[in-house]
Coordinates of C-alpha atoms in Angstrom, one line a residue:
M1 CA -25.7 13.6 -17.1
E2 CA -23.0 11.5 -14.5
R3 CA -21.3 13.5 -15.1
L4 CA -22.8 16.5 -14.5
I5 CA -24.4 14.7 -11.8
C6 CA -21.2 13.6 -9.1
V7 CA -20.2 17.6 -10.5
A8 CA -23.2 19.1 -8.6
I9 CA -22.1 16.4 -5.5
G10 CA -19.6 17.1 -4.8
Y11 CA -20.5 20.7 -5.4
V12 CA -22.5 20.8 -2.4
F13 CA -21.1 18.8 -0.6
G14 CA -18.0 21.3 -1.0
L15 CA -20.2 24.6 0.0
F16 CA -20.4 23.9 3.2
Q17 CA -17.0 25.3 4.9
T18 CA -15.5 24.2 7.5
A19 CA -13.3 27.8 8.0
F20 CA -15.4 30.7 7.5
I21 CA -18.2 28.8 9.8
Y22 CA -15.8 28.1 12.9
G23 CA -14.7 31.9 12.0
K24 CA -18.8 32.8 12.3
A25 CA -18.7 31.1 15.5
H26 CA -15.7 32.8 17.0
G27 CA -17.5 36.5 15.9
I28 CA -15.0 37.1 12.6
D29 CA -15.4 36.3 8.9
I30 CA -11.6 35.1 7.8
R31 CA -11.9 36.6 3.9
E32 CA -11.7 39.3 6.5
H33 CA -7.9 38.3 8.5
G34 CA -4.5 37.4 7.0
S35 CA -4.6 36.1 3.5
G36 CA -8.1 36.2 2.9
N37 CA -8.4 32.5 2.2
S38 CA -11.6 30.7 3.9
G39 CA -9.0 28.0 4.3
T40 CA -7.3 25.8 7.3
T41 CA -3.7 28.2 6.3
N42 CA -5.6 31.2 7.6
A43 CA -7.5 30.1 10.2
L44 CA -4.0 28.1 11.6
R45 CA -2.5 31.0 10.9
V46 CA -5.4 34.1 12.6
L47 CA -7.0 31.3 14.9
G48 CA -5.3 29.6 16.0
K49 CA -3.8 25.4 16.1
K50 CA -7.6 23.9 17.4
A51 CA -9.2 26.1 14.3
G52 CA -6.6 25.5 12.0
L53 CA -7.2 21.0 12.4
I54 CA -11.5 21.4 12.9
V55 CA -11.1 23.1 9.1
F56 CA -8.8 20.7 8.2
L57 CA -10.6 17.2 9.1
G58 CA -13.8 19.6 8.0
D59 CA -12.6 20.7 4.8
L60 CA -11.3 17.0 4.1
L61 CA -14.1 15.3 5.0
K62 CA -16.6 17.3 3.1
C63 CA -15.1 15.7 0.3
A64 CA -13.9 12.4 1.3
L65 CA -18.2 12.4 1.7
A66 CA -18.7 13.5 -2.2
V67 CA -16.6 10.4 -3.2
W68 CA -17.6 8.0 -1.0
V69 CA -21.3 9.0 -1.9
T70 CA -20.9 9.1 -6.1
K71 CA -19.1 5.3 -5.3
L72 CA -22.6 4.4 -3.0
I73 CA -24.7 5.2 -5.9
F74 CA -23.0 4.2 -9.1
G75 CA -20.6 1.8 -7.5
E76 CA -22.8 -1.3 -8.5
S77 CA -24.5 0.4 -12.2
H78 CA -20.9 2.1 -13.4
P79 CA -18.2 -0.3 -11.9
D80 CA -16.1 0.8 -15.1
T81 CA -16.1 4.6 -14.9
V82 CA -16.8 4.4 -10.7
Y83 CA -13.6 5.6 -10.3
L84 CA -13.8 8.0 -13.2
L85 CA -16.9 9.6 -12.4
S86 CA -15.0 9.7 -7.4
L87 CA -12.8 11.6 -9.8
Y88 CA -15.8 14.1 -11.0
A89 CA -17.4 14.2 -6.8
A90 CA -13.6 15.3 -5.3
A91 CA -13.3 17.8 -8.8
G92 CA -17.2 19.1 -7.4
A93 CA -16.0 19.1 -3.9
I94 CA -12.7 21.1 -5.0
L95 CA -14.9 23.4 -6.8
G96 CA -17.9 24.1 -4.4
H97 CA -14.2 24.7 -1.6
N98 CA -12.8 27.9 -4.1
F99 CA -15.8 29.1 -5.7
P100 CA -19.0 29.1 -2.9
F101 CA -21.8 30.9 -4.8
Y102 CA -23.2 32.2 -1.5
M103 CA -19.9 34.0 -0.3
G104 CA -19.1 35.9 -4.2
F105 CA -17.5 32.9 -5.0
K106 CA -14.2 33.5 -2.9
G107 CA -13.5 30.4 -0.6
G108 CA -9.9 28.0 -0.5
K109 CA -7.2 27.2 -2.3
G110 CA -8.8 22.9 -2.7
I111 CA -5.1 21.5 -1.0
A112 CA -8.0 19.9 2.6
A113 CA -10.6 19.6 0.8
T114 CA -7.4 18.0 -1.8
A115 CA -6.8 15.9 1.3
G116 CA -10.5 14.5 1.1
M117 CA -10.0 13.5 -2.8
V118 CA -6.9 11.4 -1.7
V119 CA -8.6 9.3 0.8
A120 CA -10.8 8.5 -0.9
L121 CA -10.7 7.3 -4.3
H122 CA -7.8 4.8 -3.4
P123 CA -5.6 3.2 -0.6
Y124 CA -2.5 4.0 -2.8
Y125 CA -2.9 7.9 -2.8
I126 CA -2.5 8.1 0.6
P127 CA 1.4 7.1 2.0
V128 CA 2.6 9.0 -1.4
C129 CA 0.5 11.8 -1.1
A130 CA 0.4 12.4 2.9
T131 CA 5.0 11.5 1.5
L132 CA 5.4 14.5 -0.4
F133 CA 3.2 17.0 1.5
F134 CA 4.8 16.7 5.0
V135 CA 8.3 15.7 3.7
V136 CA 8.3 19.4 2.2
F137 CA 6.5 21.2 4.9
F138 CA 9.0 20.3 8.3
V139 CA 11.4 20.4 6.1
T140 CA 11.1 24.4 4.1
H141 CA 7.3 24.4 6.5
Y142 CA 6.0 26.3 3.1
V143 CA 2.6 25.1 3.5
S144 CA 1.7 26.0 -0.3
L145 CA 5.3 23.8 -1.6
G146 CA 4.2 21.2 0.0
S147 CA 0.9 21.9 -1.1
L148 CA 1.5 22.3 -5.8
L149 CA 3.8 18.7 -4.9
L150 CA 0.7 16.9 -3.5
Y151 CA -0.7 17.4 -7.3
V152 CA 2.4 16.7 -8.7
G153 CA 1.7 13.2 -6.9
V154 CA -1.4 13.7 -7.2
V155 CA -0.8 13.4 -11.1
V156 CA 1.5 10.9 -11.7
E157 CA 0.6 8.6 -9.4
T158 CA -3.4 8.5 -11.3
I159 CA -1.2 8.3 -14.1
I160 CA 1.0 4.9 -13.1
L161 CA -2.1 2.9 -11.4
G162 CA -3.9 4.0 -14.0
Q163 CA -1.3 1.6 -16.7
L164 CA -0.7 -0.6 -13.8
G165 CA -4.7 -1.2 -14.1
V166 CA -5.1 -0.4 -10.8
F167 CA -8.5 1.1 -11.9
E168 CA -10.0 -2.6 -13.3
P169 CA -12.4 -2.5 -15.3
A170 CA -11.5 1.0 -16.5
S171 CA -11.6 1.4 -20.1
Q172 CA -8.8 3.1 -22.0
E173 CA -9.9 6.8 -23.2
T174 CA -11.4 6.4 -19.2
L175 CA -8.6 6.8 -18.2
I176 CA -7.0 9.4 -20.2
E177 CA -10.4 11.4 -19.1
M178 CA -8.9 10.3 -15.1
Y179 CA -5.3 11.5 -16.2
V180 CA -7.3 15.1 -18.5
L181 CA -9.6 15.3 -15.0
A182 CA -6.6 15.3 -12.7
F183 CA -4.2 17.7 -14.5
A184 CA -7.0 19.7 -14.5
L185 CA -7.4 20.0 -10.9
A186 CA -4.1 21.0 -10.4
A187 CA -3.3 23.5 -13.6
M188 CA -5.9 25.2 -11.3
A189 CA -4.2 24.3 -8.0
F190 CA -1.1 26.2 -9.2
W191 CA -3.6 28.3 -11.0
R192 CA -4.6 29.4 -7.0
H193 CA -1.8 29.5 -6.1
R194 CA 0.8 31.7 -8.5
E195 CA 0.6 34.8 -5.7
N196 CA 2.3 32.3 -3.2
I197 CA 4.5 31.1 -6.6
K198 CA 5.6 33.9 -7.0
R199 CA 6.4 34.7 -3.7
L200 CA 8.4 31.3 -3.3
V201 CA 10.5 32.7 -6.3
R202 CA 11.3 35.5 -4.2
G203 CA 12.1 33.8 -1.4
E204 CA 9.3 35.6 0.0
E205 CA 6.5 33.7 1.0
R206 CA 5.1 33.7 4.6
K207 CA 6.0 29.9 7.0
T208 CA 4.3 28.8 8.7
Y209 CA 5.1 26.9 12.2
L210 CA 2.8 24.5 14.4
T211 CA 4.9 25.6 16.6
K212 CA 6.3 28.6 18.2
K213 CA 9.5 26.6 19.5
N214 CA 9.7 25.5 16.3
K215 CA 9.6 28.4 15.2
L216 CA 12.4 29.2 17.9
D217 CA 13.9 25.7 16.4
V218 CA 14.1 26.6 13.1
E219 CA 14.8 30.5 13.5
K220 CA 17.8 29.5 15.3
K221 CA 19.0 27.2 12.4
E222 CA 19.1 29.2 9.6
E223 CA 21.2 31.9 12.5
K224 CA 24.3 29.4 12.4

């Protein structure tokens, strides 16, 4: 029952569609522009850097809040499963972001929301996951590739931290459930990025640049 409650808590938070709301405030439906996704990357490309930052922070915060609320509710009563329950809350927020019922289940891809999970679940996740994403992004300028490697990092780090005892007093059964849930979230992310993966393999994936100068510098390097 606690698991379902946490998923529900997360889903409610995930329904706050930052890109959709920001787009509507500026007279557009973000789903009708660019890639059609209601997420950070599409907001950045369609509405600019300010919009991208606001959407990223909004989507990050909603998942982080779901995790923090779960810890507040269950931290004392369920110390042995609080990390697992927090992970379920994060999963709910990501599901709410990806599949909001009031938008015909057409949302984003859940990466900014996943960043909120990384921030709120445990501080040990932050340096590894941030490094994986930003190094890959700044080297390749592929948001999708950085996002996918971020999820690989989440799965691997969850297993390592669990086996090192960071999530104590969680039992081995609880840890295994955490590993399975982390893997399921990664699998969903890969599935949501299936078209991006195809374009990456074909060398047709669109690159993302934070500034025009950044784009010109990269293009000059590629011409050499």
